[in-house]
mmCIF file of C-alpha atoms (C1' of nucleotides) in Angstrom:
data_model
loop_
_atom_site.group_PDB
_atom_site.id
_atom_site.type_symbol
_atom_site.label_atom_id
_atom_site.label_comp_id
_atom_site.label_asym_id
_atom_site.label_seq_id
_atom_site.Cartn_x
_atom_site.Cartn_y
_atom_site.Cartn_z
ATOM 1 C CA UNK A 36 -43.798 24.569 17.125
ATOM 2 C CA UNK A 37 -40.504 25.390 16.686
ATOM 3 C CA UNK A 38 -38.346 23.809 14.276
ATOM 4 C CA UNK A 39 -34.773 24.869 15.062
ATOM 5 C CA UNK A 40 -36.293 23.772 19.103
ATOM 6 C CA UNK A 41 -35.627 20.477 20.402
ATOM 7 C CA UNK A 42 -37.812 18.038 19.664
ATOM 8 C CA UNK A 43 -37.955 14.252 20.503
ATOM 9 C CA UNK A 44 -38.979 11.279 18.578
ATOM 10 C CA UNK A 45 -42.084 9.395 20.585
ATOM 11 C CA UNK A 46 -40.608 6.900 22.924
ATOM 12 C CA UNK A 47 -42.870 3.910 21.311
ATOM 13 C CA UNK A 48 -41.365 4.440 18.152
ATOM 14 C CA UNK A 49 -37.913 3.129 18.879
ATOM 15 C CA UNK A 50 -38.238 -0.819 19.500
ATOM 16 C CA UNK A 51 -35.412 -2.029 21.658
ATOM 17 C CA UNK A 52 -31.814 -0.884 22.412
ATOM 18 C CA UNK A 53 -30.298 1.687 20.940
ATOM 19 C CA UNK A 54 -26.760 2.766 20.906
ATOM 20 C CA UNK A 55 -26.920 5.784 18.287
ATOM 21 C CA UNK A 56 -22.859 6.387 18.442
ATOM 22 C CA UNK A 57 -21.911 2.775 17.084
ATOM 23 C CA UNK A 58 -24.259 2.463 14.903
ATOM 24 C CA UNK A 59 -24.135 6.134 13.287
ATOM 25 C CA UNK A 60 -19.994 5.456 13.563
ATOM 26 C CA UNK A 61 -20.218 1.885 11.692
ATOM 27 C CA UNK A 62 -19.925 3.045 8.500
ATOM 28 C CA UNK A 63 -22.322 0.358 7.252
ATOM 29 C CA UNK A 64 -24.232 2.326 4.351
ATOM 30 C CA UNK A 65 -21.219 3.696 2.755
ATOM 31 C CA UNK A 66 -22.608 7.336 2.948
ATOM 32 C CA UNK A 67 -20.634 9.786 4.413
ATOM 33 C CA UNK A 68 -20.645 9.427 7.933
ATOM 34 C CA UNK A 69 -22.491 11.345 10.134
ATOM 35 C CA UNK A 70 -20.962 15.341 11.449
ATOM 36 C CA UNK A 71 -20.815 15.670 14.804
ATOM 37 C CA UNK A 72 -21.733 19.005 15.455
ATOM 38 C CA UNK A 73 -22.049 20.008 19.456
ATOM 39 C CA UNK A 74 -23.095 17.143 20.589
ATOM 40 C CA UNK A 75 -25.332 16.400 18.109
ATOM 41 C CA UNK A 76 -24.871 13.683 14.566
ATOM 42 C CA UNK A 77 -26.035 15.810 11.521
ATOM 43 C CA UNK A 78 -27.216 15.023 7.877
ATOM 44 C CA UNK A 79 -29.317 16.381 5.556
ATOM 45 C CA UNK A 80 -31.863 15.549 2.979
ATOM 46 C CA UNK A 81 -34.708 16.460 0.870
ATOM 47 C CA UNK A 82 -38.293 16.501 1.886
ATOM 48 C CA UNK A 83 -40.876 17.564 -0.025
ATOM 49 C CA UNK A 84 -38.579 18.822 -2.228
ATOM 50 C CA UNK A 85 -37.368 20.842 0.361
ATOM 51 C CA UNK A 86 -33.550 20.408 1.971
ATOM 52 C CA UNK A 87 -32.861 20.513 5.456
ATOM 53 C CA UNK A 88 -30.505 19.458 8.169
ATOM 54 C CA UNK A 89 -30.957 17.234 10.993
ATOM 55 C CA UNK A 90 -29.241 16.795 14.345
ATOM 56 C CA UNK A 91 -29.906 13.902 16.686
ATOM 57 C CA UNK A 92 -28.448 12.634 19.985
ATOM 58 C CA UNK A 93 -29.386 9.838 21.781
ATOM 59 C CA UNK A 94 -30.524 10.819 25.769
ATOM 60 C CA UNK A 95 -31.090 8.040 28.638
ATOM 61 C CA UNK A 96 -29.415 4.569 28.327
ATOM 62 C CA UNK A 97 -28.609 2.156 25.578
ATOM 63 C CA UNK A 98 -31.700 0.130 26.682
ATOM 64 C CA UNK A 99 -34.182 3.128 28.023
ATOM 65 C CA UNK A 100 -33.240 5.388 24.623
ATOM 66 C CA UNK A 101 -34.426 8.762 23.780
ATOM 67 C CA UNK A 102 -33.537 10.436 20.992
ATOM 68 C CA UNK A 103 -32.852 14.022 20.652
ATOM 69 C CA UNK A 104 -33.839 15.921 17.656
ATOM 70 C CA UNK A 105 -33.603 19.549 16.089
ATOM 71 C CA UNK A 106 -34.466 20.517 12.542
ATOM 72 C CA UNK A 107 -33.083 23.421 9.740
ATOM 73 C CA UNK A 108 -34.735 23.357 6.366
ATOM 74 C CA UNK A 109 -34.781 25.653 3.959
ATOM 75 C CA UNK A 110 -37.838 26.631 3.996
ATOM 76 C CA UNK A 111 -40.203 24.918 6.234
ATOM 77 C CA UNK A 112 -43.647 23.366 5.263
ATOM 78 C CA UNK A 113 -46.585 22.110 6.769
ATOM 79 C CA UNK A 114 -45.609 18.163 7.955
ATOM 80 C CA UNK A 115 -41.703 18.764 7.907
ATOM 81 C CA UNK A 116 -41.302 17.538 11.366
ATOM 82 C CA UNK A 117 -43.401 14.226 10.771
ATOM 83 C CA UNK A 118 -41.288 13.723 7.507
ATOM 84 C CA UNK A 119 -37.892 14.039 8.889
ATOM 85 C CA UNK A 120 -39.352 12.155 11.995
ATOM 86 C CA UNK A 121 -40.114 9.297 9.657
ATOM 87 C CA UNK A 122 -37.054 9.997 8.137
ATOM 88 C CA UNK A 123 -34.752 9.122 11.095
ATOM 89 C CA UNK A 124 -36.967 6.310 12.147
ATOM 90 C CA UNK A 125 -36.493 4.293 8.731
ATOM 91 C CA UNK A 126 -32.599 4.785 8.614
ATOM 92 C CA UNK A 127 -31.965 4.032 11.507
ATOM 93 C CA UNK A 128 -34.335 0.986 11.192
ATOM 94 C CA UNK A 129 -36.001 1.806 14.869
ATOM 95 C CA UNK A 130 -39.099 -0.430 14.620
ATOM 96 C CA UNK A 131 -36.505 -3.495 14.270
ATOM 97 C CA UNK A 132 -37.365 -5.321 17.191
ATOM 98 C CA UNK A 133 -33.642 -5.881 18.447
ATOM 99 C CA UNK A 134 -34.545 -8.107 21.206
ATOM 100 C CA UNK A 135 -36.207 -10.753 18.549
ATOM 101 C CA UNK A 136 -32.731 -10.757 16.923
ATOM 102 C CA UNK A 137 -31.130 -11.445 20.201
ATOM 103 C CA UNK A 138 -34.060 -13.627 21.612
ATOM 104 C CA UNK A 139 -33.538 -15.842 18.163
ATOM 105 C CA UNK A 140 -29.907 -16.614 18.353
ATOM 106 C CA UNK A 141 -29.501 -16.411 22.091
ATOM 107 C CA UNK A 142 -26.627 -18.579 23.663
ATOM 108 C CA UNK A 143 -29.473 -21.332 24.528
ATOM 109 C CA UNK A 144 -29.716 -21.988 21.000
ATOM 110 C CA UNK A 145 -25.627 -22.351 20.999
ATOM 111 C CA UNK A 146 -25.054 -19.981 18.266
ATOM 112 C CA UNK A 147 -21.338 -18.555 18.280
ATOM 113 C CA UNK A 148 -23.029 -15.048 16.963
ATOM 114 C CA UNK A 149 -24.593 -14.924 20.357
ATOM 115 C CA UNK A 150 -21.280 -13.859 21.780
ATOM 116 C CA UNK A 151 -21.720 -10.570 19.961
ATOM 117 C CA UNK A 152 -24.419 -9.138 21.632
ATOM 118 C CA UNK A 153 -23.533 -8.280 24.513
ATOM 119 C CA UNK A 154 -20.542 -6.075 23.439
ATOM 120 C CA UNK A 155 -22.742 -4.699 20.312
ATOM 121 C CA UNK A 156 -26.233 -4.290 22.368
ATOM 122 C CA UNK A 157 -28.044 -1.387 20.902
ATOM 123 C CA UNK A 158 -25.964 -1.687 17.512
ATOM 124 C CA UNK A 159 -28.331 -1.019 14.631
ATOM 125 C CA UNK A 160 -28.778 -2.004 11.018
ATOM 126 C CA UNK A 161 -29.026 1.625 8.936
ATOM 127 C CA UNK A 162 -30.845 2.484 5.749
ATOM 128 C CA UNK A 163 -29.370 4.994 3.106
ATOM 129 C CA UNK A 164 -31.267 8.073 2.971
ATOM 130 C CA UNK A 165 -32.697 6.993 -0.681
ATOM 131 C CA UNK A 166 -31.582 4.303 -3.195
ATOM 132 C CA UNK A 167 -29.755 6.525 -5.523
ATOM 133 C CA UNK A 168 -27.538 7.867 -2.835
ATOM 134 C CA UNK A 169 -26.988 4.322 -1.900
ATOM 135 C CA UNK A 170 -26.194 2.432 -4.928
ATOM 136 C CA UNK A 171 -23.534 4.690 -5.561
ATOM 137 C CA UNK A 172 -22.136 4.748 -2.166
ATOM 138 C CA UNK A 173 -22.166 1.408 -2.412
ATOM 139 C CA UNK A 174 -19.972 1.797 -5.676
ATOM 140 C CA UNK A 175 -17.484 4.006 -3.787
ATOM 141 C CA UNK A 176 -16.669 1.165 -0.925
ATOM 142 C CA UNK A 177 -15.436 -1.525 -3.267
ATOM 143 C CA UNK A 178 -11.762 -1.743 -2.207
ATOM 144 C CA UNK A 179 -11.782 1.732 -0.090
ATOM 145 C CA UNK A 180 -11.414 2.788 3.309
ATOM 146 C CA UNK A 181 -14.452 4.285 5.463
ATOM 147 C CA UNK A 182 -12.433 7.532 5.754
ATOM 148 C CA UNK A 183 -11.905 8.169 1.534
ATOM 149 C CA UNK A 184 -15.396 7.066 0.900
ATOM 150 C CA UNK A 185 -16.511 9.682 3.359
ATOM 151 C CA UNK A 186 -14.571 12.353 1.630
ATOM 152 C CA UNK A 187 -14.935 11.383 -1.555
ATOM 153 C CA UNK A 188 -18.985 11.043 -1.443
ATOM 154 C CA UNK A 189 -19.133 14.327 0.549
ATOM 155 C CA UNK A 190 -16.644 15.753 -2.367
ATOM 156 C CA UNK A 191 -19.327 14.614 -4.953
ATOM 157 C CA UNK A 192 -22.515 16.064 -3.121
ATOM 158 C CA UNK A 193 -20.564 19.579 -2.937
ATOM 159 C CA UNK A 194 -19.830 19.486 -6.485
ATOM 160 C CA UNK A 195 -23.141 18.026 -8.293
ATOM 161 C CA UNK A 196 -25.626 18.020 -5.739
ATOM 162 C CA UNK A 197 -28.471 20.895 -5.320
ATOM 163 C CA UNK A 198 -27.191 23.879 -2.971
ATOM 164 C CA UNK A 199 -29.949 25.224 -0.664
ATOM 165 C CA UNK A 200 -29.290 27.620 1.658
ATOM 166 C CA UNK A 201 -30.972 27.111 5.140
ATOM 167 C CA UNK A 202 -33.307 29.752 7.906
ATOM 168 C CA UNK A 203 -29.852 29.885 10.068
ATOM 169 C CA UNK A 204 -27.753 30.892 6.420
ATOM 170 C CA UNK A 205 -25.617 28.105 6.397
ATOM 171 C CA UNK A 206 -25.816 26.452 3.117
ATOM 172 C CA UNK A 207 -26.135 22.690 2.549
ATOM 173 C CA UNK A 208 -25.827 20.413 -0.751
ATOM 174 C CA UNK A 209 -27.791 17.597 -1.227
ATOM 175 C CA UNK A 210 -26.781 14.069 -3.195
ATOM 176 C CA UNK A 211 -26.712 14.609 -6.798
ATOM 177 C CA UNK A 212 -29.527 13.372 -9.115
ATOM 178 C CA UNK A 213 -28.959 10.611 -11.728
ATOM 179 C CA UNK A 214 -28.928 13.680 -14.473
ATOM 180 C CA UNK A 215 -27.052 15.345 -12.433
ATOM 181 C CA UNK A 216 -23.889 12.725 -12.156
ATOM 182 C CA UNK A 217 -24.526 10.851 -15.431
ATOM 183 C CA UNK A 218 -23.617 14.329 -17.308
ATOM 184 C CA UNK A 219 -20.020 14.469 -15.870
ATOM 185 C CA UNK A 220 -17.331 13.974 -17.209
ATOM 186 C CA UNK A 221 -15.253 10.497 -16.016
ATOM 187 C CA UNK A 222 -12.234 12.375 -15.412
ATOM 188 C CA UNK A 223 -13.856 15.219 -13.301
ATOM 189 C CA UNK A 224 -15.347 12.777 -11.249
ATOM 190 C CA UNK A 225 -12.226 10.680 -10.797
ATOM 191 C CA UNK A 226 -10.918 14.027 -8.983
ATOM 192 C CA UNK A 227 -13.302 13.761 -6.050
ATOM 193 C CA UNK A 228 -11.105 10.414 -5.241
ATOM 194 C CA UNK A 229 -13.822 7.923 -6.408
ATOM 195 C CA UNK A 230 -10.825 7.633 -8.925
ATOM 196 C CA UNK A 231 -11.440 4.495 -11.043
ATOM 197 C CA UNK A 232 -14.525 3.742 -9.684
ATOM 198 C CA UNK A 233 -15.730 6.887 -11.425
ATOM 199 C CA UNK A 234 -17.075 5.204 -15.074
ATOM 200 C CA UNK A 235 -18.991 2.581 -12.747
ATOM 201 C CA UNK A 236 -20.661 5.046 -11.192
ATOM 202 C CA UNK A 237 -21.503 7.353 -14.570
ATOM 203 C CA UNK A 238 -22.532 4.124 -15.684
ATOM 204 C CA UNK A 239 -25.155 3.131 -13.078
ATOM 205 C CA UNK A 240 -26.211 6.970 -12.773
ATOM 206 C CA UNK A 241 -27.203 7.005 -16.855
ATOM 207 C CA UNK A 242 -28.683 4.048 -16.878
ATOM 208 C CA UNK A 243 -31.465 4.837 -13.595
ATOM 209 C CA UNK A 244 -31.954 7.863 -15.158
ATOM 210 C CA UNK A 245 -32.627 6.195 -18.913
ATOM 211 C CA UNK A 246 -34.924 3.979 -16.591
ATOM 212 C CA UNK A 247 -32.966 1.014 -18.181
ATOM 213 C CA UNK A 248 -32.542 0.131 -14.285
ATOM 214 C CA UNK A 249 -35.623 1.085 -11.867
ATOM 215 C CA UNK A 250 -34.754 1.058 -8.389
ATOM 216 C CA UNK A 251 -38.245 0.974 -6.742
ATOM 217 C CA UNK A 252 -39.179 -1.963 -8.735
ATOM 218 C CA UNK A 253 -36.248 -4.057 -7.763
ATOM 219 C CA UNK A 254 -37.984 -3.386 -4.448
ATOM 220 C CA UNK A 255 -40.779 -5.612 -5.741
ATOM 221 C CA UNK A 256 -38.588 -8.799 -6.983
ATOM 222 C CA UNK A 257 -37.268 -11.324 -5.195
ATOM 223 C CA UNK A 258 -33.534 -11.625 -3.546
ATOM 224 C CA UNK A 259 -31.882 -12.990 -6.168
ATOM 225 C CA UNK A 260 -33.367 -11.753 -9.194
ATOM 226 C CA UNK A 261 -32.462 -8.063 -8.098
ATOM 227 C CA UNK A 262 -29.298 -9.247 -7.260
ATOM 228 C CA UNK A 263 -28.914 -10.625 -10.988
ATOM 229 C CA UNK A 264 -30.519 -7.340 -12.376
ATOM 230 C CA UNK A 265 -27.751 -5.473 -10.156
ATOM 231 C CA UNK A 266 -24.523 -7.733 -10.900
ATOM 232 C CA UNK A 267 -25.671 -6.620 -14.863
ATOM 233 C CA UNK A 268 -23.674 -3.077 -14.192
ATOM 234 C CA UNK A 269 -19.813 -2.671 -14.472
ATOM 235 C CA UNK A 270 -18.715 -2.298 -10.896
ATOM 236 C CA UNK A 271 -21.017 -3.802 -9.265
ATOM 237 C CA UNK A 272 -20.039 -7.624 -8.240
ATOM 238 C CA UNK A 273 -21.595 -9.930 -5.648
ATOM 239 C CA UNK A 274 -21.037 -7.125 -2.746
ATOM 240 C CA UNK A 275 -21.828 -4.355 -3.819
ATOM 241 C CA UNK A 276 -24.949 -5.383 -4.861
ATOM 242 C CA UNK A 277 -25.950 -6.976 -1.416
ATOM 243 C CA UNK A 278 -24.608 -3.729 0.254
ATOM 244 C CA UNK A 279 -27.220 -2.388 -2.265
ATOM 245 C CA UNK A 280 -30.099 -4.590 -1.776
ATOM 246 C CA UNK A 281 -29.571 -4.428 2.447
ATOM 247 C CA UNK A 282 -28.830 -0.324 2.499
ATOM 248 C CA UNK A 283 -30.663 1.023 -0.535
ATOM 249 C CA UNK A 284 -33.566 -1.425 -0.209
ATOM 250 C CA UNK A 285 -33.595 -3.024 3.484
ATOM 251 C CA UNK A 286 -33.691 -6.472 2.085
ATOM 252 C CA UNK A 287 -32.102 -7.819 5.651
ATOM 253 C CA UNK A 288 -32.010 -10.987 4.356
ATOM 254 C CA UNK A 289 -29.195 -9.600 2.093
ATOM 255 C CA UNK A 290 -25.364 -10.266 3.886
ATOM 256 C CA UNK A 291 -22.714 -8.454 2.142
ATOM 257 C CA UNK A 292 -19.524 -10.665 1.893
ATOM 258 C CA UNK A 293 -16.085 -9.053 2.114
ATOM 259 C CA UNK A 294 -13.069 -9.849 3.051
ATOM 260 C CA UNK A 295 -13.688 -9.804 6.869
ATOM 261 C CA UNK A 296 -16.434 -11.795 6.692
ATOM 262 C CA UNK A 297 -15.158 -14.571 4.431
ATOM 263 C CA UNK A 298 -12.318 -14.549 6.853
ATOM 264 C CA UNK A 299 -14.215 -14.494 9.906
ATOM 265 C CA UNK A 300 -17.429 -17.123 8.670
ATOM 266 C CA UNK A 301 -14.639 -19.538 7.667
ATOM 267 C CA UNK A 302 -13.082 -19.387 10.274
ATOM 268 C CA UNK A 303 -15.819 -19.263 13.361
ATOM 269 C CA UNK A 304 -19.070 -21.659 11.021
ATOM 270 C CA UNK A 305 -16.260 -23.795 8.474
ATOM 271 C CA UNK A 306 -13.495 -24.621 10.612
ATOM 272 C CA UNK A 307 -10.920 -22.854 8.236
ATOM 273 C CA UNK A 308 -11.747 -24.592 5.597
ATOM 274 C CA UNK A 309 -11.640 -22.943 2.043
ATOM 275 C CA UNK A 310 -15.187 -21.501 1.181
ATOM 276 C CA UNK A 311 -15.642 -19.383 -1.578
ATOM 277 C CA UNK A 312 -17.527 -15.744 -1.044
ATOM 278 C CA UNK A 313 -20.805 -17.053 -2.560
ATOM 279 C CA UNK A 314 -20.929 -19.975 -0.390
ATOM 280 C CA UNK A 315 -20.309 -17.731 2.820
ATOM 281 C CA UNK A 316 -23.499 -15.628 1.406
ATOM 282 C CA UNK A 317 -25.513 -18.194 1.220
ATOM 283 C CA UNK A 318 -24.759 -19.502 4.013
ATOM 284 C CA UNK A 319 -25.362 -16.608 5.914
ATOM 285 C CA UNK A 320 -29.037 -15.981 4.071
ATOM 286 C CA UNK A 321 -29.991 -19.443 4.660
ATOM 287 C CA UNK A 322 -29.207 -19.462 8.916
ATOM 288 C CA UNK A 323 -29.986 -15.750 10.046
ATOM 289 C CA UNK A 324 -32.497 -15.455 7.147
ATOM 290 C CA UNK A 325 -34.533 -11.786 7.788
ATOM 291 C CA UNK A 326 -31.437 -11.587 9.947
ATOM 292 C CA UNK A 327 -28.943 -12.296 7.584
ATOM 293 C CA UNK A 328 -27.650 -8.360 7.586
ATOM 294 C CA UNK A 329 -27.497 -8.043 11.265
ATOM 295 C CA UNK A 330 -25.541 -10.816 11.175
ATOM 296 C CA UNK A 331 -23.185 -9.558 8.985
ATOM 297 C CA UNK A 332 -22.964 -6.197 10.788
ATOM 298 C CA UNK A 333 -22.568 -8.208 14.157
ATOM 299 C CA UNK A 334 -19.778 -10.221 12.735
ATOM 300 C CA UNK A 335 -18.141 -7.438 11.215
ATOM 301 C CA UNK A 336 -17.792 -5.490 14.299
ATOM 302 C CA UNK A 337 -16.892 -7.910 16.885
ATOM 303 C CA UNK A 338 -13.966 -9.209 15.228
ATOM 304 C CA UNK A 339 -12.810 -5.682 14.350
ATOM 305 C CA UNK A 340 -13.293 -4.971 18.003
ATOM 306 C CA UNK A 341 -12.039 -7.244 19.410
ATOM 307 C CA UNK A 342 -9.123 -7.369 16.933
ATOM 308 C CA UNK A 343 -9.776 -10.858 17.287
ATOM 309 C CA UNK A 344 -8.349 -11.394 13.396
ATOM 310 C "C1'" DA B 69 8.766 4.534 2.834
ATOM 311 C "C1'" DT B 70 5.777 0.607 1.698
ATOM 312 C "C1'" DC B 71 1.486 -1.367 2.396
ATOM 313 C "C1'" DC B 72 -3.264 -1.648 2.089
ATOM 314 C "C1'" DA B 73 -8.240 -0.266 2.039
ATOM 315 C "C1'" DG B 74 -15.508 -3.661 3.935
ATOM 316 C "C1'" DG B 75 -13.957 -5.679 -4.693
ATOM 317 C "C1'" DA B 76 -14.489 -6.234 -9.531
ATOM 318 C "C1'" DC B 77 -12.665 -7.680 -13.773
ATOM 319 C "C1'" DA B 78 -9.741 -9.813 -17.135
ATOM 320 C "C1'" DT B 79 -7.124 -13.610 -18.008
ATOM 321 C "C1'" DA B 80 -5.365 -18.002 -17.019
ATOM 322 C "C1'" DC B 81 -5.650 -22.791 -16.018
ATOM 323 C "C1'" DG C 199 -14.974 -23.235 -10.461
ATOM 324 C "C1'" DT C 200 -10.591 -21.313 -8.574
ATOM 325 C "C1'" DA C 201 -6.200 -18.429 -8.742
ATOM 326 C "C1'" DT C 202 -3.525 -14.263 -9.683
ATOM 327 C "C1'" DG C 203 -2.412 -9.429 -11.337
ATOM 328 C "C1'" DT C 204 -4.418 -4.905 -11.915
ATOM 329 C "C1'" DC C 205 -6.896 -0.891 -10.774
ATOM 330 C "C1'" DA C 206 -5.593 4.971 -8.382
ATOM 331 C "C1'" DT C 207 -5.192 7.351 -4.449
ATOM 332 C "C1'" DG C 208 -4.677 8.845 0.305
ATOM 333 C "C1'" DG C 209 -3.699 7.594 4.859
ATOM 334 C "C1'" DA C 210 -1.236 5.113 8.387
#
DNA sequence: ATCCAGGACATAC
DNA sequence: GTATGTCATGGA
């Protein structure tokens, strides 16, 4: 088989609706966003220690999905397809069963978040591509906009990140390693417009790679102690460390609170009522529970749809 | 122009 | 616990 041919994920292995534009357009993980490249959403990644470059696009209908890939690497291996297959599938969380979400709060059950679905069917929860690449992403959002993140995080994997060239000579560059970004300097950093969120990030990158802070094994604790193990590092507050623990480590019980949601949870669940940001978490962890992100993400987009605040 | 962006932190009470 | 000023820059 042909890499660089068409190829198309098996059918079972996308559970529900799918709408692969909003979802890849959300701007949920705080990774650069998706190129569009004729027709097709690209990113890249490592596999097997090899890079490579993926292009999807979503074929049939929002609830009869197919999904459209083609592959470049840089140098192919045995397995490549399965692994960016796999790939895919996890960040875009396909096995979610959508229709449990909507089954669960349906308007039966008289829950206001009900109204959401049927303007955000097929909307999906993502996954960053690893935790590294997410935590600091997830740096980069606090008090940015999704188009300077996007630059600025595409600015840093140009400038730090491994360069591989790929079969069709383009050249790619992946995210940076913790050694990689904990050796820079804060004020070169600061110039790929992270600006002052640049000694956070330095920060977080030294201490993963002094393993004073191991990733995979917040994987293994509970909710709120890896929140608490998070919060521990400058920069990162109550937010960004749910943004962490839902897109770096698809705890979906996790439901980042910013300012849209505070606004919009106090307004639609409180009745205006003054309720600070850790209530409004809790509150959303303790109703949607496994469904606390996809809440958040529903929320989120309806009222910035809608324009409704 | 002037305002603000999917927050965090220091300082104040 | 809650309230306010500050942080740096680009984009609208």
């Amino acid at each position: 088989m042909r890499l660089d041919e068409e190829t198309e994920i098996p059918r079972e292995r996308i559970k529900g609706p799918l709408d692969l534009e909003s979802t890849l357009m959300s701007g949920q993980t705080g990774e650069p966003q998706w190129d569009l490249e004729s027709g097709y959403y690209a990113d890249v990644d490592e596999f097997s220690g090899k890079a490579a470059k993926y292009r999807v696009r979503q074929a049939g209908t929002t609830d009869e999905p197919h999904l459209k890939i083609t592959i470049t690497s840089e140098d192919g291996h045995p397995g490549l397809a399965e692994a960016v297959t796999d790939h895919i599938v996890r960040v875009l969380r396909l096995q979610d069963d959508l229709n449990a979400f909507y089954d669960a709060f349906d308007p039966s059950k008289g829950d206001i978040i009900s109204k959401t679905f049927g303007p955000l069917r097929g909307l999906r929860l993502m996954q960053g591509n690893n935790p590294f690449e997410s935590l600091i992403s997830s740096i980069s959002t606090q008090h940015n906009s999704i188009v300077l993140w996007t630059k600025s995080m595409k600015l840093v994997r140009n400038l730090y990140g491994r360069a591989a060239r790929l079969s069709d000579g383009s050249t790619i560059h992946l995210f940076p390693s913790p050694e990689a970004l904990a050796s820079t300097s804060v004020q070169e950093l600061e110039n790929t417009g992270v600006t002052y969120r640049a000694k956070y990030m330095i920060e977080a990158a030294r201490r993963v790679r002094d393993r004073e802070l191991d990733l995979e094994d917040l994987r293994n604790q509970d909710y709120e102690k890896a929140k608490e193990r998070l919060m521990d590092l400058p920069g990162i507050g109550p937010k960004v460390a749910d943004c962490f623990l839902l897109y770096g480590l698809g705890k979906t019980e996790a439901a980042p609170v910013d300012i849209w949601i505070h606004r919009i949870v106090r307004k639609l669940y409180f009745e205006g009522a003054s309720v600070s940001t850790e209530k409004v978490a809790r509150f959303l962890r303790e109703r949607y529970r496994s469904w606390a992100g996809y809440a958040q993400l529903y929320l989120f987009h309806y009222v910035r749809m809608t324009r409704l605040m």
